[in-house]
Short mmCIF file of C-alpha atoms in Angstrom, two decimals:
data_model
loop_
_atom_site.label_atom_id
_atom_site.label_comp_id
_atom_site.label_asym_id
_atom_site.label_seq_id
_atom_site.Cartn_x
_atom_site.Cartn_y
_atom_site.Cartn_z
CA MET Z 123 19.31 -25.59 3.47
CA ALA Z 124 20.69 -24.58 0.14
CA SER Z 125 21.96 -21.36 1.61
CA LEU Z 126 24.27 -23.20 3.97
CA ASP Z 127 26.94 -23.37 1.30
CA ASN Z 128 26.98 -19.64 1.03
CA LEU Z 129 27.26 -19.18 4.74
CA SER Z 130 30.35 -21.38 5.11
CA SER Z 131 32.66 -18.57 4.09
CA PHE Z 132 31.54 -15.73 6.24
CA ASP Z 133 32.34 -12.28 5.03
CA PRO Z 134 31.75 -9.66 7.70
CA PHE Z 135 31.64 -6.89 5.14
CA ALA Z 136 29.12 -8.52 2.93
CA GLU Z 137 25.62 -7.18 2.81
CA SER Z 138 23.71 -7.97 5.94
CA GLY Z 139 21.42 -10.94 5.71
CA ASP Z 140 18.98 -9.16 3.54
CA SER Z 141 17.11 -11.86 1.77
CA LYS Z 142 16.33 -9.45 -1.02
CA THR Z 143 19.92 -9.58 -2.12
CA GLN Z 144 19.98 -13.31 -2.68
CA ILE Z 145 17.74 -13.72 -5.61
CA ALA Z 146 18.93 -17.05 -6.84
CA ASN Z 147 16.84 -19.39 -4.77
CA GLN Z 148 13.64 -17.49 -4.46
CA ILE Z 149 10.30 -19.05 -5.01
CA HIS Z 150 8.08 -17.18 -7.38
CA ILE Z 151 4.35 -17.54 -7.30
CA ARG Z 152 2.70 -16.12 -10.34
CA CYS Z 153 -0.77 -15.72 -11.59
CA GLN Z 154 -1.62 -15.68 -15.22
CA GLN Z 155 -4.83 -14.84 -16.92
CA ARG Z 156 -6.43 -17.32 -19.16
CA ASN Z 157 -9.54 -16.83 -21.15
CA GLY Z 158 -12.28 -15.06 -19.31
CA ARG Z 159 -11.89 -14.84 -15.58
CA LYS Z 160 -9.94 -18.03 -15.34
CA THR Z 161 -6.39 -18.04 -14.15
CA ILE Z 162 -3.38 -20.26 -13.80
CA THR Z 163 -1.08 -20.22 -10.83
CA THR Z 164 2.53 -21.16 -11.35
CA VAL Z 165 5.02 -21.87 -8.61
CA GLN Z 166 8.59 -21.65 -9.72
CA GLY Z 167 11.76 -22.51 -7.87
CA ILE Z 168 10.75 -24.89 -5.13
CA PRO Z 169 14.00 -26.32 -3.75
CA SER Z 170 14.80 -29.74 -5.14
CA GLU Z 171 14.99 -31.47 -1.77
CA TYR Z 172 11.23 -31.43 -1.63
CA ASP Z 173 9.34 -34.07 -3.46
CA LEU Z 174 7.43 -32.07 -5.99
CA LYS Z 175 5.13 -34.91 -6.82
CA ARG Z 176 3.99 -35.27 -3.26
CA ILE Z 177 3.53 -31.54 -2.86
CA LEU Z 178 1.49 -31.45 -6.01
CA LYS Z 179 -0.69 -34.27 -4.89
CA THR Z 180 -1.45 -32.81 -1.50
CA LEU Z 181 -2.02 -29.35 -2.91
CA LYS Z 182 -4.36 -30.62 -5.55
CA LYS Z 183 -6.36 -32.35 -2.91
CA GLU Z 184 -6.33 -29.36 -0.61
CA PHE Z 185 -7.29 -26.76 -3.15
CA GLY Z 186 -9.67 -28.95 -5.04
CA CYS Z 187 -8.12 -28.13 -8.36
CA ASN Z 188 -6.05 -29.81 -10.95
CA GLY Z 189 -2.42 -29.12 -11.51
CA HIS Z 190 0.70 -30.54 -12.95
CA ILE Z 191 4.44 -30.31 -13.08
CA ASN Z 192 5.93 -28.53 -16.02
CA LYS Z 193 9.52 -29.20 -16.84
CA ASP Z 194 11.31 -26.14 -18.06
CA GLU Z 195 14.88 -26.24 -19.35
CA GLU Z 196 16.01 -23.08 -17.61
CA LEU Z 197 13.80 -22.83 -14.60
CA GLY Z 198 13.54 -26.46 -13.63
CA ASP Z 199 10.29 -27.95 -12.53
CA VAL Z 200 7.38 -25.62 -12.23
CA LEU Z 201 4.18 -26.44 -10.43
CA GLN Z 202 1.05 -25.29 -12.13
CA PHE Z 203 -2.41 -25.07 -10.70
CA GLN Z 204 -5.72 -24.09 -12.08
CA GLY Z 205 -7.26 -21.00 -10.67
CA ASP Z 206 -5.83 -18.29 -8.49
CA GLN Z 207 -4.23 -20.30 -5.69
CA ARG Z 208 -1.48 -17.84 -4.88
CA GLN Z 209 -2.43 -17.08 -1.31
CA LYS Z 210 -3.11 -20.68 -0.52
CA VAL Z 211 0.17 -21.80 -2.00
CA LEU Z 212 1.94 -19.14 -0.01
CA ASP Z 213 0.27 -20.31 3.16
CA PHE Z 214 1.17 -23.89 2.43
CA LEU Z 215 4.79 -23.11 1.69
CA THR Z 216 5.23 -21.06 4.82
CA THR Z 217 3.41 -23.37 7.20
CA ALA Z 218 3.88 -26.91 5.95
CA LEU Z 219 7.31 -26.58 4.36
CA GLU Z 220 8.44 -23.82 6.71
CA ILE Z 221 10.01 -21.73 4.04
CA PRO Z 222 10.63 -18.18 5.24
CA LYS Z 223 8.27 -15.70 3.72
CA THR Z 224 11.12 -13.55 2.48
CA ASP Z 225 12.20 -16.32 0.13
CA ILE Z 226 8.85 -16.34 -1.55
CA LYS Z 227 7.77 -13.72 -3.98
CA MET Z 228 4.26 -13.27 -5.12
CA HIS Z 229 3.69 -11.76 -8.51
CA GLY Z 230 0.67 -10.90 -10.48
CA PHE Z 231 -2.08 -8.52 -9.60
CA MET L 223 -29.32 14.59 8.72
CA SER L 224 -26.27 16.68 9.30
CA GLU L 225 -28.29 19.59 10.56
CA THR L 226 -29.95 17.57 13.27
CA LEU L 227 -26.67 16.04 14.23
CA PHE L 228 -25.07 19.36 14.19
CA ASP L 229 -26.67 21.35 17.00
CA PRO L 230 -25.44 21.89 20.52
CA THR L 231 -23.46 18.73 20.86
CA LEU L 232 -21.05 19.90 18.26
CA LYS L 233 -18.90 21.86 20.62
CA LYS L 234 -18.49 18.85 22.80
CA LYS L 235 -17.96 16.53 19.93
CA LYS L 236 -15.27 18.66 18.47
CA LYS L 237 -13.22 18.17 21.52
CA SER L 238 -13.65 14.48 21.81
CA THR L 239 -13.52 13.53 18.17
CA LYS L 240 -10.29 12.04 17.07
CA SER L 241 -11.27 11.94 13.46
CA LYS L 242 -12.28 14.18 10.63
CA PRO L 243 -11.20 17.59 11.66
CA ALA L 244 -11.57 18.57 8.07
CA PHE L 245 -15.25 17.78 8.19
CA VAL L 246 -15.74 19.99 11.18
CA THR L 247 -13.90 22.90 9.73
CA GLU L 248 -15.79 22.54 6.53
CA ASP L 249 -19.06 22.56 8.30
CA GLU L 250 -18.47 25.46 10.55
CA PRO L 251 -18.64 28.41 8.26
CA SER L 252 -21.25 27.18 5.84
CA SER L 253 -24.06 25.25 7.42
CA GLY L 254 -23.29 26.12 11.01
CA ALA L 255 -24.27 29.75 10.85
CA LYS L 256 -27.54 29.05 9.16
CA SER L 257 -28.78 25.93 10.77
CA THR L 258 -27.90 26.21 14.41
CA PRO L 259 -30.17 28.95 15.59
CA ALA L 260 -33.28 27.55 14.04
CA SER L 261 -32.76 23.98 15.06
CA GLU L 262 -31.63 24.90 18.52
CA MET L 263 -34.69 26.99 19.07
CA ASP L 264 -36.91 24.22 17.85
CA ASP L 265 -35.31 21.59 19.94
CA LEU L 266 -34.92 23.50 23.12
CA SER L 267 -38.08 25.54 23.18
CA LEU L 268 -39.22 23.91 26.41
CA GLY L 269 -36.07 23.27 28.36
CA ASP L 270 -34.48 26.42 27.18
CA GLY L 271 -33.01 27.79 30.33
CA ASN L 272 -31.81 24.47 31.56
CA GLU L 273 -30.03 23.62 28.44
CA PHE L 274 -28.32 26.92 28.22
CA GLU L 275 -27.20 26.80 31.77
CA PHE L 276 -25.81 23.42 31.18
CA LYS L 277 -23.99 24.67 28.19
CA LYS L 278 -22.60 27.62 30.02
CA LYS L 279 -21.27 25.48 32.77
CA LYS L 280 -19.57 23.24 30.33
CA LYS L 281 -18.09 26.17 28.58
CA LYS L 282 -16.71 27.65 31.71
CA SER L 283 -14.94 24.52 32.72
CA LYS L 284 -13.56 23.81 29.35
CA SER L 285 -13.12 27.28 28.04
CA ALA L 286 -9.38 27.01 27.90
CA ALA L 287 -9.52 23.74 26.11
CA ALA L 288 -12.15 24.86 23.65
CA SER L 289 -10.28 28.01 22.85
CA ALA L 290 -7.14 26.04 22.24
CA VAL L 291 -8.96 23.83 19.83
CA ASP L 292 -10.54 26.81 18.17
CA ASP L 293 -7.22 28.52 17.86
CA PHE L 294 -5.81 25.49 16.27
CA GLU L 295 -8.68 25.24 13.89
CA ALA L 296 -8.37 28.81 12.93
CA ALA L 297 -4.74 28.17 12.18
CA LEU L 298 -5.75 25.20 10.19
CA GLU L 299 -8.15 27.23 8.18
CA GLN L 300 -5.60 29.91 7.67
CA ALA L 301 -3.14 27.42 6.41
CA GLY L 302 -5.85 26.17 4.14
CA VAL L 303 -6.42 22.48 3.79
CA PRO L 304 -4.83 21.46 0.53
CA ASN L 305 -6.17 18.52 -1.38
CA SER L 306 -3.22 16.24 -0.81
CA THR L 307 -3.56 13.74 1.99
CA ALA L 308 -0.36 14.22 3.89
CA PRO L 309 -1.01 17.61 5.45
CA THR L 310 -4.50 16.70 6.54
CA ASN L 311 -3.16 13.57 8.13
CA VAL L 312 -0.68 15.55 10.05
CA ALA L 313 -3.36 17.96 11.06
CA ASP L 314 -5.43 15.06 12.20
CA ASP L 315 -2.61 13.82 14.36
CA VAL L 316 -2.01 17.20 15.80
CA GLU L 317 -5.60 17.67 16.71
CA THR L 318 -5.96 14.29 18.30
CA VAL L 319 -2.93 14.76 20.38
CA LYS L 320 -3.98 18.23 21.37
CA GLY L 321 -7.22 16.71 22.47
CA LEU L 322 -5.35 14.07 24.36
CA GLU L 323 -3.26 16.57 26.18
CA ILE L 324 -6.33 18.33 27.31
CA GLU L 325 -8.00 15.13 28.22
CA ILE L 326 -5.11 13.97 30.27
CA GLY L 327 -4.92 17.25 32.09
CA TYR L 328 -8.62 17.11 32.69
CA GLN L 329 -8.95 13.58 33.90
CA ALA L 330 -5.81 13.27 35.89
CA PRO L 331 -7.38 13.86 39.29
CA GLU L 332 -10.13 11.31 38.71
CA GLY L 333 -8.28 8.31 37.39
CA ALA L 334 -4.65 8.05 36.50
CA GLU L 335 -5.15 4.73 34.77
CA GLU L 336 -6.54 6.58 31.77
CA VAL L 337 -3.03 7.44 30.69
CA SER L 338 -2.32 4.44 28.58
CA TYR L 339 0.90 3.62 26.86
CA ASP L 340 -0.54 4.50 23.48
CA LYS L 341 -1.56 7.90 24.63
CA MET L 342 1.81 8.55 26.09
CA LEU L 343 3.47 7.37 22.92
CA ASP L 344 1.28 9.63 20.85
CA ARG L 345 2.07 12.50 23.09
CA PHE L 346 5.75 11.81 22.91
CA PHE L 347 5.71 11.81 19.16
CA GLN L 348 3.68 14.95 19.11
CA ILE L 349 6.18 16.75 21.25
CA LEU L 350 9.03 15.36 19.23
CA ARG L 351 7.40 16.55 16.07
CA GLU L 352 6.79 19.98 17.44
CA ASN L 353 10.24 20.55 18.79
CA ASN L 354 12.43 18.92 16.22
CA PRO L 355 10.47 17.79 13.23
CA GLU L 356 13.49 16.45 11.37
CA MET L 357 13.76 13.55 13.79
CA ALA L 358 10.30 12.26 13.07
CA SER L 359 10.34 13.30 9.49
CA ASP L 360 9.54 9.92 8.05
CA ARG L 361 5.89 10.13 9.00
CA GLN L 362 5.44 13.79 8.55
CA GLY L 363 7.25 14.33 5.29
CA VAL L 364 5.31 14.97 2.16
CA LYS L 365 3.73 11.73 1.24
CA TYR L 366 4.65 10.42 -2.12
CA LYS L 367 1.75 10.59 -4.39
CA ILE L 368 1.15 9.58 -7.91
CA PRO L 369 -2.09 9.96 -9.76
CA PRO L 370 -4.18 6.81 -9.67
CA PRO L 371 -3.98 4.75 -12.80
CA ILE L 372 -6.85 5.31 -15.16
CA VAL L 373 -7.82 1.92 -16.38
CA GLY L 374 -10.51 1.21 -18.88
CA ARG L 375 -11.62 -1.58 -21.07
CA GLU L 376 -10.96 -1.73 -24.73
CA GLY L 377 -13.19 -4.23 -26.37
CA ASN L 378 -13.70 -7.38 -24.45
CA LYS L 379 -10.24 -8.72 -23.94
CA LYS L 380 -7.99 -5.73 -23.62
CA THR L 381 -7.39 -3.20 -20.91
CA LEU L 382 -6.49 0.39 -21.53
CA PHE L 383 -4.12 2.09 -19.16
CA SER L 384 -4.34 5.67 -20.26
CA ASN L 385 -2.18 7.73 -17.93
CA ILE L 386 0.92 5.61 -17.85
CA LYS L 387 2.94 8.40 -19.37
CA THR L 388 2.12 10.86 -16.62
CA ILE L 389 2.68 8.27 -13.96
CA SER L 390 6.06 7.24 -15.28
CA ASN L 391 7.03 10.87 -15.65
CA LYS L 392 6.05 11.48 -12.08
CA MET L 393 8.21 8.60 -10.96
CA HIS L 394 11.09 9.75 -13.20
CA ARG L 395 11.30 6.40 -14.83
CA PRO L 396 11.32 5.57 -18.50
CA THR L 397 7.90 4.49 -19.62
CA GLU L 398 9.34 1.41 -21.24
CA HIS L 399 10.72 0.24 -17.93
CA VAL L 400 7.36 0.57 -16.25
CA ILE L 401 5.62 -1.18 -19.11
CA HIS L 402 8.15 -3.96 -19.01
CA TYR L 403 7.57 -4.47 -15.32
CA LEU L 404 3.82 -4.41 -15.71
CA PHE L 405 3.91 -7.04 -18.41
CA ALA L 406 6.28 -9.23 -16.47
CA GLU L 407 4.16 -9.06 -13.37
CA LEU L 408 0.83 -9.52 -15.05
CA GLY L 409 2.18 -12.22 -17.32
CA THR L 410 0.76 -10.69 -20.45
CA SER L 411 1.77 -8.58 -23.36
CA GLY L 412 0.44 -5.51 -25.02
CA SER L 413 1.37 -2.37 -26.87
CA VAL L 414 1.38 1.39 -26.68
CA ASP L 415 -1.13 3.05 -28.93
CA GLY L 416 -1.00 6.37 -30.76
CA SER L 417 -1.84 8.64 -27.85
CA GLN L 418 0.65 7.11 -25.42
CA ARG L 419 -1.82 4.78 -23.84
CA LEU L 420 -0.94 1.28 -22.90
CA VAL L 421 -3.06 -1.53 -24.21
CA ILE L 422 -2.74 -4.63 -22.05
CA LYS L 423 -4.04 -7.96 -23.16
CA GLY L 424 -6.42 -9.45 -20.68
CA LYS L 425 -8.93 -8.00 -18.26
CA PHE L 426 -7.44 -6.11 -15.38
CA GLN L 427 -9.02 -3.99 -12.74
CA GLN L 428 -7.73 -0.65 -11.67
CA LYS L 429 -7.07 -2.11 -8.25
CA ALA L 430 -4.83 -4.77 -9.71
CA ILE L 431 -2.81 -2.32 -11.73
CA GLU L 432 -2.52 -0.09 -8.71
CA GLY L 433 -1.09 -2.92 -6.66
CA VAL L 434 1.48 -3.70 -9.29
CA LEU L 435 2.45 -0.05 -9.55
CA ARG L 436 2.82 0.11 -5.82
CA ARG L 437 5.20 -2.81 -5.93
CA TYR L 438 7.09 -1.15 -8.73
CA ILE L 439 7.55 1.94 -6.64
CA MET L 440 8.71 -0.13 -3.70
CA GLU L 441 11.28 -1.88 -5.77
CA TYR L 442 12.46 0.58 -8.35
CA VAL L 443 11.65 4.01 -7.03
CA THR L 444 12.03 4.28 -3.28
CA CYS L 445 15.44 4.44 -1.70
CA LYS L 446 15.74 1.65 0.82
CA THR L 447 18.03 3.66 3.05
CA CYS L 448 16.16 6.91 3.46
CA LYS L 449 12.77 6.03 1.97
CA SER L 450 13.07 8.91 -0.42
CA VAL L 451 11.57 8.71 -3.85
CA ASN L 452 13.97 11.21 -5.30
CA THR L 453 16.04 8.62 -7.06
CA ARG L 454 17.59 7.83 -10.39
CA LEU L 455 17.76 4.55 -12.22
CA LEU L 456 21.12 4.03 -13.84
CA LYS L 457 22.25 1.31 -16.13
CA GLU L 458 25.83 0.19 -15.88
CA ASN L 459 27.06 -2.66 -17.98
CA ARG L 460 23.80 -4.56 -17.97
CA LEU L 461 23.09 -3.94 -14.33
CA TYR L 462 20.57 -1.51 -13.02
CA PHE L 463 21.46 0.67 -10.09
CA LEU L 464 19.23 2.87 -8.05
CA GLU L 465 20.91 6.02 -6.86
CA CYS L 466 19.29 8.25 -4.32
CA ASN L 467 19.45 11.95 -4.97
CA SER L 468 18.82 12.96 -1.41
CA CYS L 469 21.10 10.65 0.56
CA GLY L 470 23.46 9.46 -2.15
CA SER L 471 23.08 5.80 -1.38
CA ARG L 472 23.26 3.36 -4.19
CA ARG L 473 21.97 -0.12 -4.56
CA SER L 474 21.58 -2.57 -7.33
CA VAL L 475 18.12 -3.58 -8.40
CA GLN L 476 17.07 -6.70 -10.13
CA SER L 477 16.48 -6.58 -13.78
CA ILE L 478 12.93 -7.34 -14.67
CA LYS L 479 12.41 -10.97 -15.35
CA ALA L 480 9.25 -12.42 -16.72
CA GLY L 481 9.89 -15.87 -15.29
CA TYR L 482 7.95 -18.90 -16.18
CA GLN L 483 4.99 -18.51 -18.44
CA ALA L 484 2.41 -21.21 -18.46
CA VAL L 485 1.36 -22.26 -21.89
CA THR L 486 -2.29 -21.52 -22.26
CA ARG L 487 -4.59 -23.03 -24.73
CA ASP L 488 -4.66 -19.80 -26.73
CA ALA L 489 -0.91 -19.76 -27.04
CA ARG L 490 -0.87 -23.35 -28.07
CA LYS L 491 -3.52 -22.73 -30.66
CA LYS L 492 -1.65 -19.76 -32.00
CA ALA L 493 1.57 -21.70 -32.22
CA HIS L 494 -0.24 -24.45 -33.99
CA THR L 495 -1.80 -22.18 -36.59
CA THR L 496 1.40 -20.30 -37.34
CA THR L 497 3.53 -23.35 -37.92
#
């Protein structure tokens, strides 16, 4: 929905709708190592029209893990889950929220 | 095991197999000469005549096909099978399709439904490749290969990535850039030690590093237009550009961004102790 603003002025010579070129509103899913084999999954850049709190609650229930919302000055609200939930988060975002897969980027190993 | 599997069926198998031509060619000169006579004699001591007749018949009907395959294999051997994967793959394709051609010619009178779309597609590509290879060059071209990352453990909490220098040289990228990307993706930090090895904090498997490297190559090495890896990374007023040496195309690439870092308990503890 956020990309509608960009589309209003159509430039035929602009780059074709390659989602890789529009980096601004991409969702990043990262995985970070904690001590031992434990990991933290962070989800950054979920569009603000979604209710983060509700997403968090459902995801926590679904994955059976804890998680919380971190407020970052630059990056906005970041969801954080315990454990490596990257694939599950990706599945959730693509199916339940119907975010195109090209807008989501998975990082980590 | 291989010796018992080897004997008379091999000729037949060679024709029908669509995999591992390398294995066959390897086997032929070494174990084949020694093992076949003995095992054949042992196996066929009773039904000797029958078996041989059978074999002969088969040979007669398929002599052309077999010779074609043999010719091809001889050529293969002549060319020598190098250790890189790409040529063998191509050889594999060639052999399968050769086999298919023969098969199709052979089975046509019995049932035409055997000619499936896949077979026809394979055949088409084979012919295309033979006649004008530049049109199907994307599959056939020399596959890009970098040495696998050598990853070891240093102590309990650190990972050693020893051949990062050679890998980055092979990709024609500054080592710092690769390191930067690795750290951003893995969400850790680390350092380069005296003998140009990278020490990464945290435990990482070789597989994981390999995946990250693969992504790096996709993003910062391959040309999106022509899929070539013969590219340069240029920096122009804070922006990185990827310029292809083979097709001249140019695109901007993202600068490496670490993104959000979750604050772990370790980090918190460290911050607490330092302040």
